[in-house]
Coordinates of C-alpha atoms and ligand atoms in Angstrom, one line a residue:
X1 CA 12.5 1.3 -43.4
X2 CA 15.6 -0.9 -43.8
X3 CA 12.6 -4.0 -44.0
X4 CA 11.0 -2.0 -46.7
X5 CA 14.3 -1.7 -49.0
X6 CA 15.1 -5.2 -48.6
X7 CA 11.8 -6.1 -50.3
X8 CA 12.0 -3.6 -52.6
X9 CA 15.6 -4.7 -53.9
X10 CA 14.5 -8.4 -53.8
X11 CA 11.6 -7.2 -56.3
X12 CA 14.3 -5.5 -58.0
X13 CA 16.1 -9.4 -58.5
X14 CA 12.7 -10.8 -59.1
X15 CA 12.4 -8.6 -62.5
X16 CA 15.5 -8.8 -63.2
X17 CA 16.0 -12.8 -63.1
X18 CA 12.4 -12.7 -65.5
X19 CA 14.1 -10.0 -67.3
X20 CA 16.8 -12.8 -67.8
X21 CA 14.6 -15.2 -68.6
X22 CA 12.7 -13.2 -71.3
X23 CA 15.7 -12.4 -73.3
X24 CA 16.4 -15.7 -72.9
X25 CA 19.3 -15.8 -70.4
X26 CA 18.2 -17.5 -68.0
X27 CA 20.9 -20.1 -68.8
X28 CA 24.1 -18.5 -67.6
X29 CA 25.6 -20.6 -65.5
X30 CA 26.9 -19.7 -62.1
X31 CA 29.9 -18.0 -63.2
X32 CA 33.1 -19.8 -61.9
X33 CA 31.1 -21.7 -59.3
X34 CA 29.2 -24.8 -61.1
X35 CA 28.5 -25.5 -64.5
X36 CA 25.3 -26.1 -64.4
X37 CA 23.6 -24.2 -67.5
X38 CA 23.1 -23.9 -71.2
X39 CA 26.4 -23.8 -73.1
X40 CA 26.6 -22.9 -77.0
X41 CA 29.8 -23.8 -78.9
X42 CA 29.6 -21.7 -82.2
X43 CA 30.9 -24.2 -85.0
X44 CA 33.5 -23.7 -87.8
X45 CA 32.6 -22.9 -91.3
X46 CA 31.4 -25.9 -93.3
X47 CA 33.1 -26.4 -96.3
X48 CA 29.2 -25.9 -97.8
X49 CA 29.0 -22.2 -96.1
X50 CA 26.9 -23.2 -92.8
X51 CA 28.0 -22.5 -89.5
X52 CA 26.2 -25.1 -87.4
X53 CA 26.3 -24.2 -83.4
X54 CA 26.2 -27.1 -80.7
X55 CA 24.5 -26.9 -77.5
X56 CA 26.2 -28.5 -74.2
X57 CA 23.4 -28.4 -70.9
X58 CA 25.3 -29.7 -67.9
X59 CA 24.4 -30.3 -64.6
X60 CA 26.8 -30.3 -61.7
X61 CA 26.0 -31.4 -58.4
X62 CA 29.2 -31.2 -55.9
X63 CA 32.0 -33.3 -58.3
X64 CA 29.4 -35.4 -60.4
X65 CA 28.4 -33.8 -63.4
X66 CA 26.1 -35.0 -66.1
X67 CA 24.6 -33.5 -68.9
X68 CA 24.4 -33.8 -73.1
X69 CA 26.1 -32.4 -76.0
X70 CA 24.2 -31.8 -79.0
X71 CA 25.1 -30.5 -82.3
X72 CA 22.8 -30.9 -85.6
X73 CA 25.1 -33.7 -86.6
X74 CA 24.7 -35.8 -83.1
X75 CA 23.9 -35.8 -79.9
X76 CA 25.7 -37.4 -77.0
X77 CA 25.0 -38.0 -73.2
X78 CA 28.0 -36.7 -70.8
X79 CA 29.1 -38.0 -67.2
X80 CA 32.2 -37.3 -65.3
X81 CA 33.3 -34.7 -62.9
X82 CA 34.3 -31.0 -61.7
X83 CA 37.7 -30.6 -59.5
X84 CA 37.9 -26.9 -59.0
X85 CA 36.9 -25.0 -62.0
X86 CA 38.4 -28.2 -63.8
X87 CA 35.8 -30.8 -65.3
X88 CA 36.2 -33.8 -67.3
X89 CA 33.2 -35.4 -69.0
X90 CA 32.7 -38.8 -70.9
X91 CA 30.4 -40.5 -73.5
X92 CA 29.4 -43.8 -73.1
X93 CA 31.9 -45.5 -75.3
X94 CA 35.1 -44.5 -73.7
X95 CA 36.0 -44.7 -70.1
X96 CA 39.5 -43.2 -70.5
X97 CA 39.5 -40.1 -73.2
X98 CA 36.8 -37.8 -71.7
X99 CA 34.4 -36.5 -74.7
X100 CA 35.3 -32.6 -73.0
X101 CA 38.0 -32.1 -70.6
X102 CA 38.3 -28.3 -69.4
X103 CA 38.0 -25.4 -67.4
X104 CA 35.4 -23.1 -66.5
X105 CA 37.5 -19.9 -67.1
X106 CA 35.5 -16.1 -66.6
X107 CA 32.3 -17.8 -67.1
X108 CA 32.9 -19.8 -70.6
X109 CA 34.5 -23.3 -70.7
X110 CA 37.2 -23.8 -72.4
X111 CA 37.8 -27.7 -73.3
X112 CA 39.5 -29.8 -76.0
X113 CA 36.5 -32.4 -77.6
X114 CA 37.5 -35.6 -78.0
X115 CA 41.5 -35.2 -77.1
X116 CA 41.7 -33.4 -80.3
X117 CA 39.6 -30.2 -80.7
X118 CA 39.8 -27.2 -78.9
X119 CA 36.5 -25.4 -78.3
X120 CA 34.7 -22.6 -76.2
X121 CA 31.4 -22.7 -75.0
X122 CA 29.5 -19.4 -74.2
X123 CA 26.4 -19.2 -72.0
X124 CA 23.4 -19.8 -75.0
X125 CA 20.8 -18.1 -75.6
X126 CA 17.5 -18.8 -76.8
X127 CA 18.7 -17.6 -80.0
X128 CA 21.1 -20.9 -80.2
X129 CA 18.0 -23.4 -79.9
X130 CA 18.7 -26.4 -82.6
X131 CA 16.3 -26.1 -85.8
X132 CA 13.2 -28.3 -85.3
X133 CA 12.8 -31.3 -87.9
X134 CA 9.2 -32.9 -88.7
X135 CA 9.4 -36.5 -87.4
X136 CA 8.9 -39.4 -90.1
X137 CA 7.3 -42.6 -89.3
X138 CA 9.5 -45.4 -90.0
X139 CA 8.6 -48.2 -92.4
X140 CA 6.8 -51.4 -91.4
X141 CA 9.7 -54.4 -91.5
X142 CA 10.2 -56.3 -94.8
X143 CA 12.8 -57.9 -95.8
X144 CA 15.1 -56.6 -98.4
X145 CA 16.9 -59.5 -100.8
X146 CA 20.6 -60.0 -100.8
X147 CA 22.3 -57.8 -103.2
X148 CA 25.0 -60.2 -104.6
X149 CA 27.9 -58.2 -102.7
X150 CA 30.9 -58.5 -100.9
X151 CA 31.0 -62.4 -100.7
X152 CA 34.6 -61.4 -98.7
X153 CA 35.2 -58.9 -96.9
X154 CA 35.1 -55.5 -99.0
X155 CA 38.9 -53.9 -99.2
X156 CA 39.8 -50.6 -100.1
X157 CA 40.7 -47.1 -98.0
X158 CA 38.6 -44.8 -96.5
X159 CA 39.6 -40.7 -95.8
X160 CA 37.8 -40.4 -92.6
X161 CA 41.0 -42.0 -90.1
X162 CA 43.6 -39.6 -91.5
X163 CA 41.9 -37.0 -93.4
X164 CA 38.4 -36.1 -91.5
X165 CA 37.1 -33.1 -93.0
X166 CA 40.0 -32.3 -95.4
X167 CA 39.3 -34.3 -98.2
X168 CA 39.4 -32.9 -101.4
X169 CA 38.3 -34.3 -105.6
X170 CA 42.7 -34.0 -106.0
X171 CA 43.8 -35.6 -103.0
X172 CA 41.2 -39.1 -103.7
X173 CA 42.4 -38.8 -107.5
X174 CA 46.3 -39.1 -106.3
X175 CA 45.0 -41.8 -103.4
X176 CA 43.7 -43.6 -106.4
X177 CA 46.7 -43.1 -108.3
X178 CA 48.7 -44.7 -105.5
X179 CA 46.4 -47.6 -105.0
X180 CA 47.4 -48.9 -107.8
X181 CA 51.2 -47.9 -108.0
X182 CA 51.5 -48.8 -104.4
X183 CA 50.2 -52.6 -105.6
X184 CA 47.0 -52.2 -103.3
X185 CA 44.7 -52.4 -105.5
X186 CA 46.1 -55.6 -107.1
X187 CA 46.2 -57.0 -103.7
X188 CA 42.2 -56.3 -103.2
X189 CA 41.8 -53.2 -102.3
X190 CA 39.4 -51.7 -105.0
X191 CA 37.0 -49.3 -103.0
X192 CA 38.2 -46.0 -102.7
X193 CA 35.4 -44.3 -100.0
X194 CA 34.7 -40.3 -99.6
X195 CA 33.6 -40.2 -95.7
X196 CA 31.8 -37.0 -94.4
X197 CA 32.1 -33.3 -95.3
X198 CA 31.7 -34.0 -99.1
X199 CA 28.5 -32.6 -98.7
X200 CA 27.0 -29.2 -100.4
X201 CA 23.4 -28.0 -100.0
X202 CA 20.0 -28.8 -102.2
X203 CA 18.7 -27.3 -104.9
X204 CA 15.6 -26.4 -105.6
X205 CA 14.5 -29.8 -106.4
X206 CA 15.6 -31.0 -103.2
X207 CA 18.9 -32.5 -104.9
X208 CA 21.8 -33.4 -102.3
X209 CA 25.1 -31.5 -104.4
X210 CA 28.5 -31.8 -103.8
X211 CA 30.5 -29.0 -101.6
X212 CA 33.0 -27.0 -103.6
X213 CA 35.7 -29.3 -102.4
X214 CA 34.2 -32.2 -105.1
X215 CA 33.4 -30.0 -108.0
X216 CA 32.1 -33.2 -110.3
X217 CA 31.4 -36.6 -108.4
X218 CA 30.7 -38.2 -112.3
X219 CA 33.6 -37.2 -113.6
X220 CA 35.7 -38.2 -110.1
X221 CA 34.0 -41.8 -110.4
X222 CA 34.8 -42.0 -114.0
X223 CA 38.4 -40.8 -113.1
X224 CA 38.3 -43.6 -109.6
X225 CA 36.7 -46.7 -112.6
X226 CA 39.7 -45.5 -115.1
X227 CA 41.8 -47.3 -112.5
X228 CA 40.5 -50.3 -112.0
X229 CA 38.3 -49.1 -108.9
X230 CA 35.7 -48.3 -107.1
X231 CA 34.2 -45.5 -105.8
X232 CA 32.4 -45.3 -102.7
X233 CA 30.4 -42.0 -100.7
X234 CA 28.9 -41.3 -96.8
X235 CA 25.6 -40.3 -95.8
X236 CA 23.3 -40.3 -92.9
X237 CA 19.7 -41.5 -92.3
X238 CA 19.6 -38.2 -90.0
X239 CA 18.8 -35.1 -91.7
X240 CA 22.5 -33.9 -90.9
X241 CA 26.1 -36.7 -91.3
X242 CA 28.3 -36.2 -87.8
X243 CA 30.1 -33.6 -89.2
X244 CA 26.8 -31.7 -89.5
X245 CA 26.3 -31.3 -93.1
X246 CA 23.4 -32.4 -94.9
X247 CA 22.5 -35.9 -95.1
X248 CA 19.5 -38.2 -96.3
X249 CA 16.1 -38.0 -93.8
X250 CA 13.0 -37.5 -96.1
X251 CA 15.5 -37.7 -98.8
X252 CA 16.6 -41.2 -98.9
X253 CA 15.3 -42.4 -102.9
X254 CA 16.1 -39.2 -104.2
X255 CA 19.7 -39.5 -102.7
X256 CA 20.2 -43.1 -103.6
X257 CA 19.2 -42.1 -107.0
X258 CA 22.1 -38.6 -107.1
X259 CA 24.6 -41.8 -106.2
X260 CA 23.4 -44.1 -108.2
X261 CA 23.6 -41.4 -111.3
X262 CA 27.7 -40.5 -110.3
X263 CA 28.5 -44.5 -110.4
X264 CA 28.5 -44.8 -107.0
X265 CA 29.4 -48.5 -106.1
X266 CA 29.9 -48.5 -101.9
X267 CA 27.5 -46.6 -99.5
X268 CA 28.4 -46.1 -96.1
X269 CA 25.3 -45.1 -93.6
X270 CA 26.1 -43.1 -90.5
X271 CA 23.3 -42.7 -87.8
X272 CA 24.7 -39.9 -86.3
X273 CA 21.5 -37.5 -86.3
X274 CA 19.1 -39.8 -86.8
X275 CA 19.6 -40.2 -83.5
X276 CA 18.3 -36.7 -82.2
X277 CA 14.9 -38.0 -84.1
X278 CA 14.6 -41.7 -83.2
X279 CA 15.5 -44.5 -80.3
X280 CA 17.3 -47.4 -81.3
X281 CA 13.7 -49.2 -81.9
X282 CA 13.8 -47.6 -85.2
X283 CA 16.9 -48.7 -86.2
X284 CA 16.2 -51.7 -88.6
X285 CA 13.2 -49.9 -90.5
X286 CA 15.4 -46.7 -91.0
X287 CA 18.6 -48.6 -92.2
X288 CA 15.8 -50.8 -94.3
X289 CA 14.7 -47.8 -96.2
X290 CA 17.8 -46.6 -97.9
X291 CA 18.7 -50.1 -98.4
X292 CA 15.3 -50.7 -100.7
X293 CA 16.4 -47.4 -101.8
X294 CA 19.4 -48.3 -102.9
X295 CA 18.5 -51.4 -104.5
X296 CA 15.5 -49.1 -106.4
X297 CA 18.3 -47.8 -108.5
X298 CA 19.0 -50.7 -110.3
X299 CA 22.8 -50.1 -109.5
X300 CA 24.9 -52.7 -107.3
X301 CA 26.2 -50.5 -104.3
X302 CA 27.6 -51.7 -101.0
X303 CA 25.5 -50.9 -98.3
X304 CA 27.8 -50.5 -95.1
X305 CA 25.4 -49.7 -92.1
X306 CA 27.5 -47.1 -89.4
X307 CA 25.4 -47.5 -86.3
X308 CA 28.5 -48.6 -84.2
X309 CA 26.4 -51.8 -83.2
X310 CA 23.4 -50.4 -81.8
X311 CA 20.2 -52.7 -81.6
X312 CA 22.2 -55.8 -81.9
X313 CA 22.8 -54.2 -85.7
X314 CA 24.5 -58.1 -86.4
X315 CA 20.9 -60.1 -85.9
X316 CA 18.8 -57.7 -88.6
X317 CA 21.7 -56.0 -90.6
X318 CA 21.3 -58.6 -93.7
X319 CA 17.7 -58.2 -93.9
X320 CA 17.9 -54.6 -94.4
X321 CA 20.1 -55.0 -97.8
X322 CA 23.0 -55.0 -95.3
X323 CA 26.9 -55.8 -96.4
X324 CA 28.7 -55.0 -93.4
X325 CA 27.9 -53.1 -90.3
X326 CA 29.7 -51.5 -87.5
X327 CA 29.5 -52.8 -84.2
X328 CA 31.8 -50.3 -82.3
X329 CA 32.4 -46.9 -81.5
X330 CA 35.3 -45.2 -83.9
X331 CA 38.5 -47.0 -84.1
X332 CA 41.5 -44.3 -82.8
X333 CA 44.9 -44.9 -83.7
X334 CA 45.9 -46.5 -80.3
X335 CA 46.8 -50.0 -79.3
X336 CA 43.8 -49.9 -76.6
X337 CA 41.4 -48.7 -78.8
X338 CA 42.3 -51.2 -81.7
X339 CA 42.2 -53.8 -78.8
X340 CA 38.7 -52.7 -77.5
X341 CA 37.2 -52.9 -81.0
X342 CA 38.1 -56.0 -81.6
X343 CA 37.2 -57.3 -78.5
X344 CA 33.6 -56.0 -79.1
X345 CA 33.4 -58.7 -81.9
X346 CA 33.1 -62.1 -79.4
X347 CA 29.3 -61.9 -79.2
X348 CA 29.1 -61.3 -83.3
X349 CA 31.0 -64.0 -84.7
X350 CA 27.7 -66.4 -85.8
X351 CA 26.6 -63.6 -87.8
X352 CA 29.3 -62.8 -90.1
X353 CA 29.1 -64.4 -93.9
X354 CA 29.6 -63.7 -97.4
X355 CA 27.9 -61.0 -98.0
X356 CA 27.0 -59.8 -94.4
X357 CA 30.4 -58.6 -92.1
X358 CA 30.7 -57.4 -88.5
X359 CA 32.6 -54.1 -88.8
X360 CA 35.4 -53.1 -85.9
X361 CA 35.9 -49.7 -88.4
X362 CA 38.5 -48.8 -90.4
X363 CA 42.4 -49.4 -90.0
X364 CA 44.7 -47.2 -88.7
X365 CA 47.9 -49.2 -90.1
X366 CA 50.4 -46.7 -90.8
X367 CA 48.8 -44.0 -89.5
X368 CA 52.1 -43.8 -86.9
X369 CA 51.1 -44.1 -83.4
X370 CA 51.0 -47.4 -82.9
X371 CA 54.1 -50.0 -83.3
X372 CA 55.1 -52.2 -86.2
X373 CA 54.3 -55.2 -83.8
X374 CA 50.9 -53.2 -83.2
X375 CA 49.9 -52.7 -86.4
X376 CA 51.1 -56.3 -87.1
X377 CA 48.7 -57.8 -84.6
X378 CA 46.0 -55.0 -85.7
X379 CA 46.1 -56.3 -89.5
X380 CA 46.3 -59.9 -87.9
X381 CA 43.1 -59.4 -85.6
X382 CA 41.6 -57.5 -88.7
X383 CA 41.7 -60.8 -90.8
X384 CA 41.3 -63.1 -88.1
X385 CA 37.7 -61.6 -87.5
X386 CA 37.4 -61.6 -91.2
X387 CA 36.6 -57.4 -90.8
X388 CA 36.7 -54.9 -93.8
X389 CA 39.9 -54.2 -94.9
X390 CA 39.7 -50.9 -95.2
X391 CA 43.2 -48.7 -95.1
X392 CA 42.9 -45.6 -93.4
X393 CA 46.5 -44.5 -94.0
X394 CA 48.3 -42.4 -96.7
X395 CA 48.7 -44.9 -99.3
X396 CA 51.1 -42.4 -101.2
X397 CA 53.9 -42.3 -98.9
X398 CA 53.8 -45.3 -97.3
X399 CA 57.0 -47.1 -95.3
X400 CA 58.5 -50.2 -96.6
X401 CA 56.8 -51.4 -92.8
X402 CA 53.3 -49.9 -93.8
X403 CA 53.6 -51.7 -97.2
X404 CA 54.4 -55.1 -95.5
X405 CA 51.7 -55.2 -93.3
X406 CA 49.0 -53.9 -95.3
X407 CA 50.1 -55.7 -98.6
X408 CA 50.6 -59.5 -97.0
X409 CA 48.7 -61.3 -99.0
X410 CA 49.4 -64.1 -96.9
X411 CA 47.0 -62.4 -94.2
X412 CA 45.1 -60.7 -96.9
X413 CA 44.4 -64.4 -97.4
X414 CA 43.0 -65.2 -94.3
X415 CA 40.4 -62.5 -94.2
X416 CA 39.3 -63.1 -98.0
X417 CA 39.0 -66.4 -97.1
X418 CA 35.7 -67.9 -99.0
X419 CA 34.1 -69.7 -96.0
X420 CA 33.7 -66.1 -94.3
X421 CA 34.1 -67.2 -90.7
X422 CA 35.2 -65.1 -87.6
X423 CA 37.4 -66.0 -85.4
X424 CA 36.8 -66.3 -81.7
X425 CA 39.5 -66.0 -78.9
X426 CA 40.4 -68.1 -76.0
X427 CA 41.9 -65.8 -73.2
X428 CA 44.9 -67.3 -71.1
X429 CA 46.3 -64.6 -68.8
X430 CA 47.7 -61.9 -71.5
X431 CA 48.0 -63.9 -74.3
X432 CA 44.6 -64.2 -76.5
X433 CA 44.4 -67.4 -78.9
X434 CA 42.4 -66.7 -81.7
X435 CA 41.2 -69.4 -84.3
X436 CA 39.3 -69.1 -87.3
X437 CA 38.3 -71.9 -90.0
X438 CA 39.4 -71.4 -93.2
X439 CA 37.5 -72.4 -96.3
X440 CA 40.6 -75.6 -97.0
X441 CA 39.5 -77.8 -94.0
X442 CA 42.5 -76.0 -91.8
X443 CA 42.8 -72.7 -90.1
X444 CA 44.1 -69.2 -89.1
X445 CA 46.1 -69.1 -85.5
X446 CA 46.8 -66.0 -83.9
X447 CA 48.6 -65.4 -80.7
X448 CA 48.3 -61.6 -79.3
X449 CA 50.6 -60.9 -76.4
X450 CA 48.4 -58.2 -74.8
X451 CA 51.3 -57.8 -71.8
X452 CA 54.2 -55.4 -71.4
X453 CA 56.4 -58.3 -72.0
X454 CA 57.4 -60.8 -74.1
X455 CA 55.5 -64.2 -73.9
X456 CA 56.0 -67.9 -74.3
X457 CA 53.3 -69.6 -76.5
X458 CA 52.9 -72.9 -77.5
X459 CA 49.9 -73.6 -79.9
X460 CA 49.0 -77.1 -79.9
X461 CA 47.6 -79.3 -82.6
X462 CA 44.9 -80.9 -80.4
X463 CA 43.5 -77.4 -79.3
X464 CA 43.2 -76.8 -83.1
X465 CA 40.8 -80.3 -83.7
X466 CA 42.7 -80.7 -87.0
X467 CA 44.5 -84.3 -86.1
X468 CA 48.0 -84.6 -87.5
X469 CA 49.7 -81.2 -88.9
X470 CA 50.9 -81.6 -92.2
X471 CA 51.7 -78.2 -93.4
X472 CA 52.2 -75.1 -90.9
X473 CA 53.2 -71.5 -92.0
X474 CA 54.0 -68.7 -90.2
X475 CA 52.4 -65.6 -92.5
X476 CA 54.6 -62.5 -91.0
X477 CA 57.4 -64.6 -91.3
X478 CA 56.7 -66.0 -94.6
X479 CA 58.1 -69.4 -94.0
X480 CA 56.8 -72.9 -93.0
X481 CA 57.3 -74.2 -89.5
X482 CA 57.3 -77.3 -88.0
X483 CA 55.2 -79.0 -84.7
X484 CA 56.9 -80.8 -83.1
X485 CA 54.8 -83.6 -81.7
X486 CA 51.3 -81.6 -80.9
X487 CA 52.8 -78.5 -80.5
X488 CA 54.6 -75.3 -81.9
X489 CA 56.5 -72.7 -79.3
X490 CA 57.6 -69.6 -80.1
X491 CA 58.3 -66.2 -78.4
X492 CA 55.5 -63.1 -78.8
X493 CA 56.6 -59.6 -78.1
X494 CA 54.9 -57.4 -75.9
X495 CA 51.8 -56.6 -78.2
X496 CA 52.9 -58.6 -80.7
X497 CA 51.5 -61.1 -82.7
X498 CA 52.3 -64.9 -84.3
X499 CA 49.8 -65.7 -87.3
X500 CA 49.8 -69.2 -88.3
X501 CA 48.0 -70.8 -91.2
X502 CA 47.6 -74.5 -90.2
X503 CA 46.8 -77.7 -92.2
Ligands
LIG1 C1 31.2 -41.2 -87.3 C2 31.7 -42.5 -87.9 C3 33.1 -42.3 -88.4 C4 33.1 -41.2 -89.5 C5 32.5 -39.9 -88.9 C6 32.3 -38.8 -89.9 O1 31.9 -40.8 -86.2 O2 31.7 -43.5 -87.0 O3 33.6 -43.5 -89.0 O4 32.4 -41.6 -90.6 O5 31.3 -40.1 -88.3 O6 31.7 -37.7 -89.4

C-alpha cells in the first residue's frame, strides 16, 4: 500500500514538473540553493515608450558559475562565483568590477549591473523569450575610398561618459553654447556627438525618428553649425544600440540618408546587437555597409567604428570608410581603467594615420574621480597615442583644473600633430616612457609614474635618437627646460605625468 502511494505521488511530480514546463516554468531556479535557471530582468521605460526585458541563464556548479546575459541591445558571456546565496559574475573585459554582483534573495536575484545599476531578476517565463530577427547576409569585401576626414585626430565632446541616457535637444544646445564660451571650440574641439537613447521608433516608411527628448534633429544641427560646430549622432549595425533602442540592421541607406538629411557631420557605429546576429567574422562587411552607405549620401560624415577592437578592427577599419575605431572596452572614470585602455593601444600603433585613429574611448577629464595628476597624465597618454579628443565632461561648469588640462594647447598640440603617429611605451619598473614623433623632426616625451610614490626620471637624449637637444619644453609646465649633457631629471608624482616636447 505504502509502495503504491509513493508511485502514485511521484506521478503526481512527474505532471506537475511537465505541468511546469508547459506553462513555461520550467526555469525557476532552485530557490535559495543554486542559481542555475532562466532569469528575466524587466527593463525601464525607454525614453521612445518600449520596455525592453533582458534574459540572464546561469549555471552554477558548487562556487563556479557561468552563464550569459542578454538584452535586445547586447549580449554578454558571464563567469565568476556563488559564496552562500552571494554571487559575483564578470564579462570578459574586466577582471575586477563584476558585470552582476548579488544575492539570491526568496528566489529572485537582486544585483547592481555594472557597479552602477540596481536590478532584480525574476524566474522567466516563456513569455520573456527575446523577439526573433531574420538574419542578413553580409556583403562580399570591397574596398570603400578614403573620405577626406579627420587628417588629426577628431576633437569635440560626447554625452555618453557623463550623461548616458539623459541627454536632451536643451542640454546639447547649452553644451554647445559652452564650447565656445569655454574656448573649446577654438582650441579644436568642433564635434558635438549625441550617444545612445536619442532614438524614437519608425514610421510607416521604415524611417528611424527621433525620441521626444530631440524634438527636431535639423533644426538642433542648424542650432549646433550656428556655432561654429559640428554635429555628430550614434547608431548600431544591430537592429537595437546598447541601450536597446532601435538602431540600423536592414536599415542602414535609409538611415544614413535620415542623417545625412539633419546635417549630420560624425557617425559613431556601436556593434552592440549586431552581436546577438553575427560572429566577429562578419565584422568588416557589416561596418563596410554603412560606411558605402554613408558615403552614398553625398555628405562628408565621420565614420567612427564602436566595436571595442574586435577582429583586429585596426588592420581593415580604413577599408571600410573607417576614421577612427575603438579598440577597447568603455573607458570608466578610474585611474585603472584609463590605464588599461591605453595600454590596449601597444599592438595598434602602425595602424594609426591621418584619417584612420585607434580609439581608447572618450575622456573622462573632469568628470571628478580621478586626480588632477590623473587626468593630467590621462590627457597626456590621450595625445601621446594621438587618440580622439573627445571631452566627456560638463563643459559648462568646468574648474579652472578641468579648463587647464583639457584646453593645453601645448598637448592639444601633440595629438593634432600632422604626422599622425602613436606613441609606444618603454616600461622600466613603474614608470612607462612613452615617445611619439612629431611631424618637426623632434618629439613628444611622456613619463607616467604608475607607482604609489613619487619617482625619479631622467629622460636622456640618446634614448630619444635626436643627437644634440636644442630646444626642450615641458608642456604642463609651460616653460623650456634644459638637458644637461644627455639627460633631463625631474621628480613624477605618484600617477603623475612629465610631458616633454623635444627638439
Ligand atoms: C557602448 C559604447 C559606449 C556607449 C554605449 C551607449 O557601451 O561602447 O561608448 O556608446 O554603448 O549605449
Amino acid at each position: 500500500m505504502r509502495k503504491i502511494r509513493t508511485q502514485k505521488s511521484s506521478f503526481a511530480i512527474v505532471c506537475g514538473i511537465a505541468l511546469l514546463f508547459s506553462l513555461g516554468l520550467m526555469a525557476v531556479p532552485g530557490y535559495g540553493q543554486s542559481l542555475t535557471g532562466s532569469w528575466v530582468i524587466e527593463g525601464k521605460t525607454l525614453d521612445n515608450g518600449e520596455q525592453p526585458k533582458s534574459i540572464v541563464e546561469l549555471k552554477q556548479d558548487g562556487s563556479t558559475v557561468t552563464g550569459t546575459l542578454k538584452t535586445l541591445g547586447y549580449s554578454v558571456e558571464l563567469k565568476g562565483t556563488a559564496t552562500g546565496n552571494h554571487f559575483e559574475v564578470f564579462a570578459n573585459w574586466s577582471t575586477t568590477r563584476p558585470f552582476l554582483a548579488g544575492d539570491l534573495v526568496n528566489g529572485e536575484l537582486h544585483a547592481t549591473e555594472r557597479g552602477r545599476n540596481p536590478i532584480v531578476a525574476k524566474p522567466s517565463t516563456s513569455a520573456d523569450a527575446m523577439p526573433l530577427v531574420p538574419y542578413i547576409e553580409p556583403p562580399p569585401l570591397h574596398k570603400i575610398p578614403y573620405n577626406g576626414l579627420a587628417k588629426t585626430p577628431p576633437m569635440g565632446w560626447n554625452s555618453w561618459n557623463l550623461f548616458a541616457g539623459k541627454i536632451d535637444d536643451q542640454t546639447v544646445r547649452t553644451m554647445a553654447d559652452a564650447m565656445v564660451s569655454s574656448g573649446m571650440r577654438d582650441a579644436g574641439y568642433i564635434y558635438v556627438n549625441i550617444d545612445d537613447t536619442w532614438e524614437g521608433v519608425r514610421d510607416a516608411q521604415g524611417n528611424l525618428q527621433a525620441n521626444h527628448k530631440f524634438p527636431d534633429m535639423k533644426a538642433l544641427a542648424d542650432y549646433v553649425h550656428s556655432k561654429g560646430l559640428k554635429l555628430g549622432i550614434y547608431s548600431s549595425p544591430g537592429p537595437r544600440t546598447c541601450a536597446a533602442y532601435p538602431a540600423s540592421y536592414g536599415h542602414e541607406v535609409q538611415d544614413a540618408k535620415t542623417f545625412a538629411s539633419w546635417d549630420i557631420d560624425y557617425l559613431k557605429y556601436d556593434w552592440c546587437s549586431a552581436r546577438n546576429i553575427y560572429k566577429n567574422d562578419a565584422l568588416q562587411p557589416v561596418y563596410q555597409k554603412m560606411g558605402e552607405a554613408l558615403q552614398a549620401t553625398g555628405r562628408p560624415m565621420i565614420y567612427s567604428l564602436c566595436e571595442y577592437g574586435w577582429g583586429s578592427v585596426e588592420k581593415w577599419g580604413t577599408e571600410v570608410g573607417g576614421n577612427l575605431w575603438r579598440t577597447t572596452g568603455d573607458i570608466r572614470d578610474e585611474w585603472s581603467s584609463m590605464i588599461e585602455n591605453v595600454e590596449k593601444q601597444v599592438p595598434t600603433a602602425p595602424y594609426a594615420g591621418p584619417g584612420h585613429w585607434n580609439d581608447p574611448d572618450m575622456l573622462e577629464v573632469g568628470n571628478g574621480h580621478m586626480s588632477n595628476d590623473e587626468y593630467r597624465t590621462h590627457m597626456s597618454l590621450w595625445a601621446l597615442v594621438a587618440s580622439p579628443l573627445l571631452a566627456g565632461n560638463d563643459i559648462r561648469i568646468m574648474t579652472p583644473e578641468t579648463k587647464a588640462i583639457l584646453l593645453n594647447k601645448e598637448v592639444i598640440a601633440v595629438d593634432q600633430d600632422s604626422l599622425g603617429k602613436q606613441a609606444s611605451p618603454v616600461k622600466n619598473g613603474d614608470v612607462e616612457t612613452w615617445v611619439k614623433p612629431l611631424a618637426d623632426g623632434g618629439v613628444a616625451v611622456g613619463v607616467v609614474n604608475l607607482g604609489s610614490s613619487a619617482a625619479q626620471t631622467t629622460i636622456h637624449a640618446s634614448d630619444l635618437h635626436l643627437g644634440k637637444v636644442k630646444k626642450a619644453r615641458d608642456l604642463w609646465e609651460h616653460k623650456d627646460v634644459k638637458f644637461t649633457g644627455d639627460g633631463y631629471s625631474a621628480t613624477v608624482p605618484s600617477h603623475g605625468v612629465l610631458l616633454l616636447r623635444v627638439k
